[in-house]
């Protein structure tokens, strides 16, 4: 009869001598549920090589919410819970007995869990401080995002006809009226069809390549770029997709279509303090994690053979093969212990 395997998870394959540390790339892990010495606690369940103690059960119950804890008021409910825990641990033993701790997928999962825990520990141990001065500086850098006037986004078809050129104005006016009729015949929210109209007929070099899109502009910017007549005409447009025109300016005629509006924004430093503080903390954690990765690479003497990498072929025409094993692990992005993400 084969000897029973110990309840020690050996990764990946060989066991180092007990009197010295495992060799690089190897680990000895005790996977027993509760490290236990006889007489040190009160077992409520025993199975081969392991126990579950009353003290451990009490601790588990205290870690539950009071509402969940109510489920375990009776001995029968507590028995069911302990049996479930014991069955799980016995399945771990069964997996070890079958050598599944040496399975590539198990080793890959173990590595990912290790790296995730290392990252969390490293970030928790890193002193990250965000000062009021840093928050104020960040606010000033982005003030345009926090304080801005109301803006309107329009599309237009423009026909050049300087007001001082009566003949050109007379020729352009009926064309503008015809384009207005075409624009009004389109579904109000079909901005693609209006864009096609602008591409084919607009004579405004800044917006014609953009399907007539004028982007978001404040009242001041709109009047400065296209004339106060446009600003006056836009004031009456409230619903997205509304068409207006022809609007005559000093430069010519505009057929307008409202895409949308953005309300004014006026967020103070105090309004943004918490959000900016968290963002700066996340940025510092990202830098700290990058610095830590560099220090690990130096300490473990990472080198890359650029010539060998250059000789690796990448066949774009080859069919995809079945995986030969788990994908290599990759470095996770740092995250905020408080729950935020950078």
mmCIF file of C-alpha atoms in Angstrom:
data_model
loop_
_atom_site.group_PDB
_atom_site.id
_atom_site.type_symbol
_atom_site.label_atom_id
_atom_site.label_comp_id
_atom_site.label_asym_id
_atom_site.label_seq_id
_atom_site.Cartn_x
_atom_site.Cartn_y
_atom_site.Cartn_z
ATOM 1 C CA UNK A 1 0.000 0.000 0.000
ATOM 2 C CA UNK A 2 1.528 3.380 -0.979
ATOM 3 C CA UNK A 3 2.538 5.757 1.790
ATOM 4 C CA UNK A 4 0.102 8.610 2.462
ATOM 5 C CA UNK A 5 1.215 12.043 1.349
ATOM 6 C CA UNK A 6 1.765 14.650 4.076
ATOM 7 C CA UNK A 7 -0.526 17.678 4.347
ATOM 8 C CA UNK A 8 2.203 19.906 3.006
ATOM 9 C CA UNK A 9 1.804 21.507 -0.388
ATOM 10 C CA UNK A 10 5.115 21.292 -2.208
ATOM 11 C CA UNK A 11 5.596 23.725 -5.076
ATOM 12 C CA UNK A 12 6.579 23.042 -7.675
ATOM 13 C CA UNK A 13 8.139 19.568 -7.425
ATOM 14 C CA UNK A 14 10.917 18.945 -4.952
ATOM 15 C CA UNK A 15 11.199 19.161 -1.181
ATOM 16 C CA UNK A 16 14.115 21.065 0.281
ATOM 17 C CA UNK A 17 15.830 19.709 3.354
ATOM 18 C CA UNK A 18 14.104 20.758 6.574
ATOM 19 C CA UNK A 19 17.223 22.409 7.971
ATOM 20 C CA UNK A 20 17.545 24.885 5.099
ATOM 21 C CA UNK A 21 15.234 27.195 3.200
ATOM 22 C CA UNK A 22 13.616 25.936 -0.010
ATOM 23 C CA UNK A 23 15.590 26.585 -3.183
ATOM 24 C CA UNK A 24 14.504 29.522 -5.390
ATOM 25 C CA UNK A 25 11.278 28.653 -7.181
ATOM 26 C CA UNK A 26 10.228 26.080 -4.565
ATOM 27 C CA UNK A 27 7.971 26.439 -1.538
ATOM 28 C CA UNK A 28 6.708 24.257 1.306
ATOM 29 C CA UNK A 29 3.192 25.295 2.322
ATOM 30 C CA UNK A 30 1.175 23.895 5.237
ATOM 31 C CA UNK A 31 -2.369 23.542 3.923
ATOM 32 C CA UNK A 32 -3.888 22.136 7.087
ATOM 33 C CA UNK A 33 -6.990 24.001 8.196
ATOM 34 C CA UNK A 34 -5.779 24.693 11.732
ATOM 35 C CA UNK A 35 -2.196 24.271 12.948
ATOM 36 C CA UNK A 36 -2.976 22.353 16.146
ATOM 37 C CA UNK A 37 -1.238 20.941 19.174
ATOM 38 C CA UNK A 38 -3.102 18.420 21.287
ATOM 39 C CA UNK A 39 -4.596 20.086 24.359
ATOM 40 C CA UNK A 40 -4.175 23.640 23.028
ATOM 41 C CA UNK A 41 -7.790 23.937 21.844
ATOM 42 C CA UNK A 42 -11.072 22.019 21.676
ATOM 43 C CA UNK A 43 -11.599 20.062 18.440
ATOM 44 C CA UNK A 44 -15.189 19.883 17.216
ATOM 45 C CA UNK A 45 -14.244 17.801 14.169
ATOM 46 C CA UNK A 46 -11.292 15.562 13.321
ATOM 47 C CA UNK A 47 -10.160 13.972 10.098
ATOM 48 C CA UNK A 48 -6.898 12.553 8.958
ATOM 49 C CA UNK A 49 -4.093 14.916 9.954
ATOM 50 C CA UNK A 50 -6.313 17.906 10.649
ATOM 51 C CA UNK A 51 -8.911 19.325 13.014
ATOM 52 C CA UNK A 52 -11.495 22.087 13.240
ATOM 53 C CA UNK A 53 -11.632 23.623 16.698
ATOM 54 C CA UNK A 54 -14.405 25.275 18.662
ATOM 55 C CA UNK A 55 -12.221 28.370 18.932
ATOM 56 C CA UNK A 56 -11.847 28.526 15.139
ATOM 57 C CA UNK A 57 -15.600 28.085 14.728
ATOM 58 C CA UNK A 58 -16.304 30.935 17.149
ATOM 59 C CA UNK A 59 -13.898 33.157 15.252
ATOM 60 C CA UNK A 60 -15.589 32.303 11.937
ATOM 61 C CA UNK A 61 -18.997 33.131 13.405
ATOM 62 C CA UNK A 62 -17.783 36.465 14.742
ATOM 63 C CA UNK A 63 -16.528 37.333 11.252
ATOM 64 C CA UNK A 64 -20.076 36.937 9.876
ATOM 65 C CA UNK A 65 -22.695 39.651 9.885
ATOM 66 C CA UNK A 66 -25.224 39.387 12.754
ATOM 67 C CA UNK A 67 -27.940 38.531 10.222
ATOM 68 C CA UNK A 68 -25.936 35.612 8.824
ATOM 69 C CA UNK A 69 -24.911 34.536 12.328
ATOM 70 C CA UNK A 70 -28.573 33.919 13.170
ATOM 71 C CA UNK A 71 -28.513 30.872 10.896
ATOM 72 C CA UNK A 72 -26.194 29.063 13.294
ATOM 73 C CA UNK A 73 -28.080 29.379 16.560
ATOM 74 C CA UNK A 74 -28.859 25.651 16.734
ATOM 75 C CA UNK A 75 -26.319 22.810 17.158
ATOM 76 C CA UNK A 76 -27.687 21.180 13.999
ATOM 77 C CA UNK A 77 -26.920 24.290 11.918
ATOM 78 C CA UNK A 78 -23.430 24.560 13.407
ATOM 79 C CA UNK A 79 -22.875 20.863 12.678
ATOM 80 C CA UNK A 80 -23.833 21.402 9.036
ATOM 81 C CA UNK A 81 -21.402 24.307 8.761
ATOM 82 C CA UNK A 82 -18.521 22.374 10.331
ATOM 83 C CA UNK A 83 -19.188 19.350 8.127
ATOM 84 C CA UNK A 84 -19.057 21.597 5.062
ATOM 85 C CA UNK A 85 -15.703 23.031 6.140
ATOM 86 C CA UNK A 86 -14.342 19.561 6.914
ATOM 87 C CA UNK A 87 -15.483 18.161 3.561
ATOM 88 C CA UNK A 88 -13.707 20.983 1.758
ATOM 89 C CA UNK A 89 -10.474 20.332 3.670
ATOM 90 C CA UNK A 90 -10.745 16.590 3.013
ATOM 91 C CA UNK A 91 -11.093 17.318 -0.684
ATOM 92 C CA UNK A 92 -7.864 19.304 -0.437
ATOM 93 C CA UNK A 93 -6.206 16.217 1.038
ATOM 94 C CA UNK A 94 -7.668 14.069 -1.732
ATOM 95 C CA UNK A 95 -6.262 16.460 -4.353
ATOM 96 C CA UNK A 96 -2.829 16.303 -2.695
ATOM 97 C CA UNK A 97 -2.979 12.523 -2.608
ATOM 98 C CA UNK A 98 -3.573 12.553 -6.371
ATOM 99 C CA UNK A 99 -0.609 14.865 -6.965
ATOM 100 C CA UNK A 100 -2.754 17.717 -8.228
ATOM 101 C CA UNK A 101 -0.574 20.237 -6.402
ATOM 102 C CA UNK A 102 1.921 19.595 -9.199
ATOM 103 C CA UNK A 103 -0.663 20.326 -11.911
ATOM 104 C CA UNK A 104 0.356 23.308 -14.077
ATOM 105 C CA UNK A 105 -3.017 25.010 -13.643
ATOM 106 C CA UNK A 106 -2.828 24.725 -9.840
ATOM 107 C CA UNK A 107 0.730 26.074 -9.780
ATOM 108 C CA UNK A 108 -0.298 28.983 -12.040
ATOM 109 C CA UNK A 109 -3.253 29.833 -9.756
ATOM 110 C CA UNK A 110 -0.982 29.648 -6.714
ATOM 111 C CA UNK A 111 1.493 32.026 -8.336
ATOM 112 C CA UNK A 112 -1.227 34.529 -9.226
ATOM 113 C CA UNK A 113 -2.584 34.445 -5.687
ATOM 114 C CA UNK A 114 0.922 35.009 -4.315
ATOM 115 C CA UNK A 115 1.576 37.992 -6.558
ATOM 116 C CA UNK A 116 -1.827 39.502 -5.778
ATOM 117 C CA UNK A 117 -1.190 39.194 -2.042
ATOM 118 C CA UNK A 118 2.332 40.585 -2.425
ATOM 119 C CA UNK A 119 0.995 43.614 -4.270
ATOM 120 C CA UNK A 120 -1.644 44.250 -1.612
ATOM 121 C CA UNK A 121 0.914 43.912 1.177
ATOM 122 C CA UNK A 122 3.426 46.159 -0.590
ATOM 123 C CA UNK A 123 0.874 48.918 -1.184
ATOM 124 C CA UNK A 124 -0.448 48.676 2.358
ATOM 125 C CA UNK A 125 3.092 49.095 3.682
ATOM 126 C CA UNK A 126 3.875 52.058 1.412
ATOM 127 C CA UNK A 127 3.300 55.422 3.042
ATOM 128 C CA UNK A 128 1.173 57.405 0.581
ATOM 129 C CA UNK A 129 0.514 61.012 1.587
ATOM 130 C CA UNK A 130 -1.366 63.578 -0.483
ATOM 131 C CA UNK A 131 -0.939 67.173 0.699
ATOM 132 C CA UNK A 132 -3.419 70.026 0.416
ATOM 133 C CA UNK A 133 -0.929 71.832 -1.832
ATOM 134 C CA UNK A 134 -0.856 68.893 -4.254
ATOM 135 C CA UNK A 135 -4.652 68.799 -4.393
ATOM 136 C CA UNK A 136 -4.823 72.554 -5.044
ATOM 137 C CA UNK A 137 -2.221 72.261 -7.810
ATOM 138 C CA UNK A 138 -4.154 69.418 -9.453
ATOM 139 C CA UNK A 139 -7.332 71.475 -9.287
ATOM 140 C CA UNK A 140 -5.661 74.424 -11.010
ATOM 141 C CA UNK A 141 -4.270 72.176 -13.762
ATOM 142 C CA UNK A 142 -7.785 70.939 -14.534
ATOM 143 C CA UNK A 143 -9.735 74.072 -13.733
ATOM 144 C CA UNK A 144 -11.175 74.053 -17.258
ATOM 145 C CA UNK A 145 -12.915 70.750 -16.457
ATOM 146 C CA UNK A 146 -14.386 72.059 -13.217
ATOM 147 C CA UNK A 147 -15.358 75.628 -14.123
ATOM 148 C CA UNK A 148 -16.746 76.305 -17.583
ATOM 149 C CA UNK A 149 -19.700 78.133 -19.127
ATOM 150 C CA UNK A 150 -22.665 76.456 -20.784
ATOM 151 C CA UNK A 151 -21.823 75.060 -24.214
ATOM 152 C CA UNK A 152 -23.736 74.143 -27.337
ATOM 153 C CA UNK A 153 -22.804 71.621 -30.026
ATOM 154 C CA UNK A 154 -23.987 72.331 -33.562
ATOM 155 C CA UNK A 155 -23.576 70.944 -37.043
ATOM 156 C CA UNK A 156 -23.927 73.276 -40.012
ATOM 157 C CA UNK A 157 -23.893 73.550 -43.763
ATOM 158 C CA UNK A 158 -22.210 76.806 -44.769
ATOM 159 C CA UNK A 159 -22.427 78.654 -48.061
ATOM 160 C CA UNK A 160 -19.872 81.411 -48.556
ATOM 161 C CA UNK A 161 -21.541 84.722 -49.484
ATOM 162 C CA UNK A 162 -19.934 87.848 -47.991
ATOM 163 C CA UNK A 163 -22.620 90.367 -47.052
ATOM 164 C CA UNK A 164 -20.777 93.044 -49.024
ATOM 165 C CA UNK A 165 -21.112 91.025 -52.259
ATOM 166 C CA UNK A 166 -24.750 91.483 -53.233
ATOM 167 C CA UNK A 167 -24.540 89.295 -56.311
ATOM 168 C CA UNK A 168 -23.055 86.371 -54.410
ATOM 169 C CA UNK A 169 -25.629 86.784 -51.626
ATOM 170 C CA UNK A 170 -28.443 86.727 -54.155
ATOM 171 C CA UNK A 171 -27.066 83.581 -55.777
ATOM 172 C CA UNK A 172 -26.471 81.765 -52.479
ATOM 173 C CA UNK A 173 -29.816 82.541 -50.818
ATOM 174 C CA UNK A 174 -32.038 80.173 -52.883
ATOM 175 C CA UNK A 175 -29.403 77.445 -52.571
ATOM 176 C CA UNK A 176 -29.466 77.917 -48.793
ATOM 177 C CA UNK A 177 -33.270 77.714 -48.779
ATOM 178 C CA UNK A 178 -33.128 74.473 -50.762
ATOM 179 C CA UNK A 179 -30.576 72.976 -48.375
ATOM 180 C CA UNK A 180 -32.757 74.005 -45.422
ATOM 181 C CA UNK A 181 -35.702 72.144 -46.961
ATOM 182 C CA UNK A 182 -33.549 69.042 -47.450
ATOM 183 C CA UNK A 183 -32.311 69.232 -43.859
ATOM 184 C CA UNK A 184 -35.837 69.554 -42.470
ATOM 185 C CA UNK A 185 -36.960 66.538 -44.502
ATOM 186 C CA UNK A 186 -34.420 64.342 -42.680
ATOM 187 C CA UNK A 187 -35.311 62.495 -39.428
ATOM 188 C CA UNK A 188 -34.435 64.890 -36.581
ATOM 189 C CA UNK A 189 -31.926 62.524 -34.948
ATOM 190 C CA UNK A 190 -30.311 61.313 -38.180
ATOM 191 C CA UNK A 191 -27.075 63.242 -37.729
ATOM 192 C CA UNK A 192 -25.323 61.002 -40.260
ATOM 193 C CA UNK A 193 -27.637 62.135 -43.066
ATOM 194 C CA UNK A 194 -27.137 65.779 -42.108
ATOM 195 C CA UNK A 195 -23.385 65.166 -42.040
ATOM 196 C CA UNK A 196 -23.571 63.824 -45.601
ATOM 197 C CA UNK A 197 -25.340 67.018 -46.614
ATOM 198 C CA UNK A 198 -22.527 69.048 -45.038
ATOM 199 C CA UNK A 199 -19.809 66.965 -46.697
ATOM 200 C CA UNK A 200 -21.354 67.464 -50.105
ATOM 201 C CA UNK A 201 -22.339 71.148 -49.920
ATOM 202 C CA UNK A 202 -20.633 72.991 -47.053
ATOM 203 C CA UNK A 203 -17.946 75.535 -47.934
ATOM 204 C CA UNK A 204 -16.537 75.885 -44.398
ATOM 205 C CA UNK A 205 -12.997 74.371 -44.498
ATOM 206 C CA UNK A 206 -12.795 73.859 -40.722
ATOM 207 C CA UNK A 207 -15.969 71.821 -40.332
ATOM 208 C CA UNK A 208 -16.739 70.346 -43.777
ATOM 209 C CA UNK A 209 -14.290 67.417 -43.244
ATOM 210 C CA UNK A 210 -16.035 66.792 -39.890
ATOM 211 C CA UNK A 211 -19.500 66.421 -41.445
ATOM 212 C CA UNK A 212 -20.232 69.985 -40.411
ATOM 213 C CA UNK A 213 -19.596 69.294 -36.716
ATOM 214 C CA UNK A 214 -18.720 72.540 -34.906
ATOM 215 C CA UNK A 215 -17.933 70.735 -31.616
ATOM 216 C CA UNK A 216 -18.922 72.182 -28.232
ATOM 217 C CA UNK A 217 -18.634 75.972 -28.066
ATOM 218 C CA UNK A 218 -19.527 78.498 -25.403
ATOM 219 C CA UNK A 219 -21.720 81.449 -26.373
ATOM 220 C CA UNK A 220 -18.664 83.670 -26.457
ATOM 221 C CA UNK A 221 -16.639 81.245 -28.602
ATOM 222 C CA UNK A 222 -19.562 80.693 -30.999
ATOM 223 C CA UNK A 223 -20.109 84.418 -31.558
ATOM 224 C CA UNK A 224 -16.385 85.061 -31.940
ATOM 225 C CA UNK A 225 -15.871 82.252 -34.480
ATOM 226 C CA UNK A 226 -19.042 82.574 -36.575
ATOM 227 C CA UNK A 227 -20.760 85.831 -35.688
ATOM 228 C CA UNK A 228 -23.389 87.091 -33.227
ATOM 229 C CA UNK A 229 -26.188 86.201 -35.660
ATOM 230 C CA UNK A 230 -25.499 82.509 -35.116
ATOM 231 C CA UNK A 231 -25.590 82.944 -31.350
ATOM 232 C CA UNK A 232 -28.969 84.669 -31.583
ATOM 233 C CA UNK A 233 -30.385 81.929 -33.820
ATOM 234 C CA UNK A 234 -29.182 79.172 -31.507
ATOM 235 C CA UNK A 235 -30.887 80.605 -28.411
ATOM 236 C CA UNK A 236 -34.229 79.327 -29.661
ATOM 237 C CA UNK A 237 -33.025 75.753 -30.260
ATOM 238 C CA UNK A 238 -33.856 73.500 -27.325
ATOM 239 C CA UNK A 239 -34.413 69.965 -28.631
ATOM 240 C CA UNK A 240 -31.607 67.868 -30.082
ATOM 241 C CA UNK A 241 -32.060 67.463 -33.840
ATOM 242 C CA UNK A 242 -33.794 70.819 -34.374
ATOM 243 C CA UNK A 243 -32.875 72.583 -37.631
ATOM 244 C CA UNK A 244 -32.730 76.361 -38.147
ATOM 245 C CA UNK A 245 -31.732 78.736 -40.913
ATOM 246 C CA UNK A 246 -30.719 80.006 -43.222
ATOM 247 C CA UNK A 247 -28.832 82.272 -40.811
ATOM 248 C CA UNK A 248 -26.973 85.065 -42.603
ATOM 249 C CA UNK A 249 -23.706 86.297 -41.139
ATOM 250 C CA UNK A 250 -21.034 88.591 -42.500
ATOM 251 C CA UNK A 251 -19.421 85.560 -44.172
ATOM 252 C CA UNK A 252 -22.428 83.752 -45.633
ATOM 253 C CA UNK A 253 -25.396 81.484 -44.900
ATOM 254 C CA UNK A 254 -25.589 78.713 -42.275
ATOM 255 C CA UNK A 255 -28.061 75.823 -42.017
ATOM 256 C CA UNK A 256 -27.867 74.732 -38.358
ATOM 257 C CA UNK A 257 -28.695 71.482 -36.581
ATOM 258 C CA UNK A 258 -28.559 71.232 -32.785
ATOM 259 C CA UNK A 259 -26.640 68.179 -31.532
ATOM 260 C CA UNK A 260 -26.817 68.921 -27.827
ATOM 261 C CA UNK A 261 -26.067 71.230 -24.934
ATOM 262 C CA UNK A 262 -23.866 71.049 -21.873
ATOM 263 C CA UNK A 263 -24.867 73.013 -18.776
ATOM 264 C CA UNK A 264 -22.434 75.315 -17.070
ATOM 265 C CA UNK A 265 -20.099 73.703 -14.531
ATOM 266 C CA UNK A 266 -18.868 75.479 -11.420
ATOM 267 C CA UNK A 267 -17.162 73.020 -9.055
ATOM 268 C CA UNK A 268 -14.990 74.512 -6.336
ATOM 269 C CA UNK A 269 -11.789 73.074 -4.908
ATOM 270 C CA UNK A 270 -13.760 71.805 -1.925
ATOM 271 C CA UNK A 271 -16.272 70.125 -4.234
ATOM 272 C CA UNK A 272 -13.449 68.209 -5.919
ATOM 273 C CA UNK A 273 -11.109 67.674 -2.975
ATOM 274 C CA UNK A 274 -12.052 64.075 -2.172
ATOM 275 C CA UNK A 275 -12.025 62.943 -5.813
ATOM 276 C CA UNK A 276 -8.701 64.645 -6.556
ATOM 277 C CA UNK A 277 -7.134 63.299 -3.372
ATOM 278 C CA UNK A 278 -8.096 59.743 -4.305
ATOM 279 C CA UNK A 279 -6.833 60.169 -7.854
ATOM 280 C CA UNK A 280 -3.481 61.545 -6.656
ATOM 281 C CA UNK A 281 -3.208 58.711 -4.118
ATOM 282 C CA UNK A 282 -3.826 56.179 -6.884
ATOM 283 C CA UNK A 283 -1.196 57.827 -9.088
ATOM 284 C CA UNK A 284 1.344 57.681 -6.257
ATOM 285 C CA UNK A 285 0.517 54.032 -5.629
ATOM 286 C CA UNK A 286 1.045 53.289 -9.322
ATOM 287 C CA UNK A 287 4.471 54.961 -9.211
ATOM 288 C CA UNK A 288 5.366 53.198 -5.965
ATOM 289 C CA UNK A 289 4.395 49.824 -7.461
ATOM 290 C CA UNK A 290 6.479 50.544 -10.575
ATOM 291 C CA UNK A 291 9.469 51.466 -8.386
ATOM 292 C CA UNK A 292 9.037 48.255 -6.408
ATOM 293 C CA UNK A 293 8.959 46.185 -9.613
ATOM 294 C CA UNK A 294 12.187 47.848 -10.730
ATOM 295 C CA UNK A 295 13.850 47.104 -7.403
ATOM 296 C CA UNK A 296 12.806 43.437 -7.603
ATOM 297 C CA UNK A 297 14.178 43.193 -11.149
ATOM 298 C CA UNK A 298 17.513 44.664 -10.032
ATOM 299 C CA UNK A 299 17.733 42.479 -6.946
ATOM 300 C CA UNK A 300 16.987 39.325 -8.916
ATOM 301 C CA UNK A 301 19.239 40.438 -11.811
ATOM 302 C CA UNK A 302 16.698 40.373 -14.619
ATOM 303 C CA UNK A 303 18.298 40.340 -18.085
ATOM 304 C CA UNK A 304 16.741 40.170 -21.544
ATOM 305 C CA UNK A 305 18.409 38.766 -24.647
ATOM 306 C CA UNK A 306 17.326 41.210 -27.332
ATOM 307 C CA UNK A 307 19.016 39.205 -30.096
ATOM 308 C CA UNK A 308 17.176 36.018 -29.143
ATOM 309 C CA UNK A 309 13.893 37.930 -28.898
ATOM 310 C CA UNK A 310 14.471 39.318 -32.362
ATOM 311 C CA UNK A 311 14.813 35.815 -33.794
ATOM 312 C CA UNK A 312 11.439 34.629 -32.433
ATOM 313 C CA UNK A 313 9.034 34.218 -35.350
ATOM 314 C CA UNK A 314 5.411 35.351 -35.248
ATOM 315 C CA UNK A 315 3.408 33.479 -37.886
ATOM 316 C CA UNK A 316 0.249 35.480 -38.537
ATOM 317 C CA UNK A 317 -1.088 32.835 -40.934
ATOM 318 C CA UNK A 318 -0.763 29.792 -38.644
ATOM 319 C CA UNK A 319 -4.040 28.447 -37.200
ATOM 320 C CA UNK A 320 -4.604 28.848 -33.479
ATOM 321 C CA UNK A 321 -3.460 25.809 -31.518
ATOM 322 C CA UNK A 322 -4.960 24.306 -28.388
ATOM 323 C CA UNK A 323 -3.335 25.718 -25.214
ATOM 324 C CA UNK A 324 -0.322 23.715 -24.066
ATOM 325 C CA UNK A 325 -0.774 24.967 -20.495
ATOM 326 C CA UNK A 326 -1.878 27.996 -18.472
ATOM 327 C CA UNK A 327 -1.009 31.399 -19.885
ATOM 328 C CA UNK A 328 2.008 33.023 -18.204
ATOM 329 C CA UNK A 329 1.190 35.258 -15.291
ATOM 330 C CA UNK A 330 1.336 39.009 -15.790
ATOM 331 C CA UNK A 331 1.943 41.820 -13.335
ATOM 332 C CA UNK A 332 -1.399 43.159 -12.039
ATOM 333 C CA UNK A 333 -2.126 46.870 -12.013
ATOM 334 C CA UNK A 334 -2.054 48.422 -8.550
ATOM 335 C CA UNK A 335 -5.338 49.288 -6.908
ATOM 336 C CA UNK A 336 -6.401 51.390 -3.994
ATOM 337 C CA UNK A 337 -6.824 49.560 -0.652
ATOM 338 C CA UNK A 338 -9.816 51.845 -0.192
ATOM 339 C CA UNK A 339 -11.511 50.332 -3.223
ATOM 340 C CA UNK A 340 -10.616 52.872 -5.896
ATOM 341 C CA UNK A 341 -8.701 52.227 -9.085
ATOM 342 C CA UNK A 342 -6.083 54.367 -10.714
#
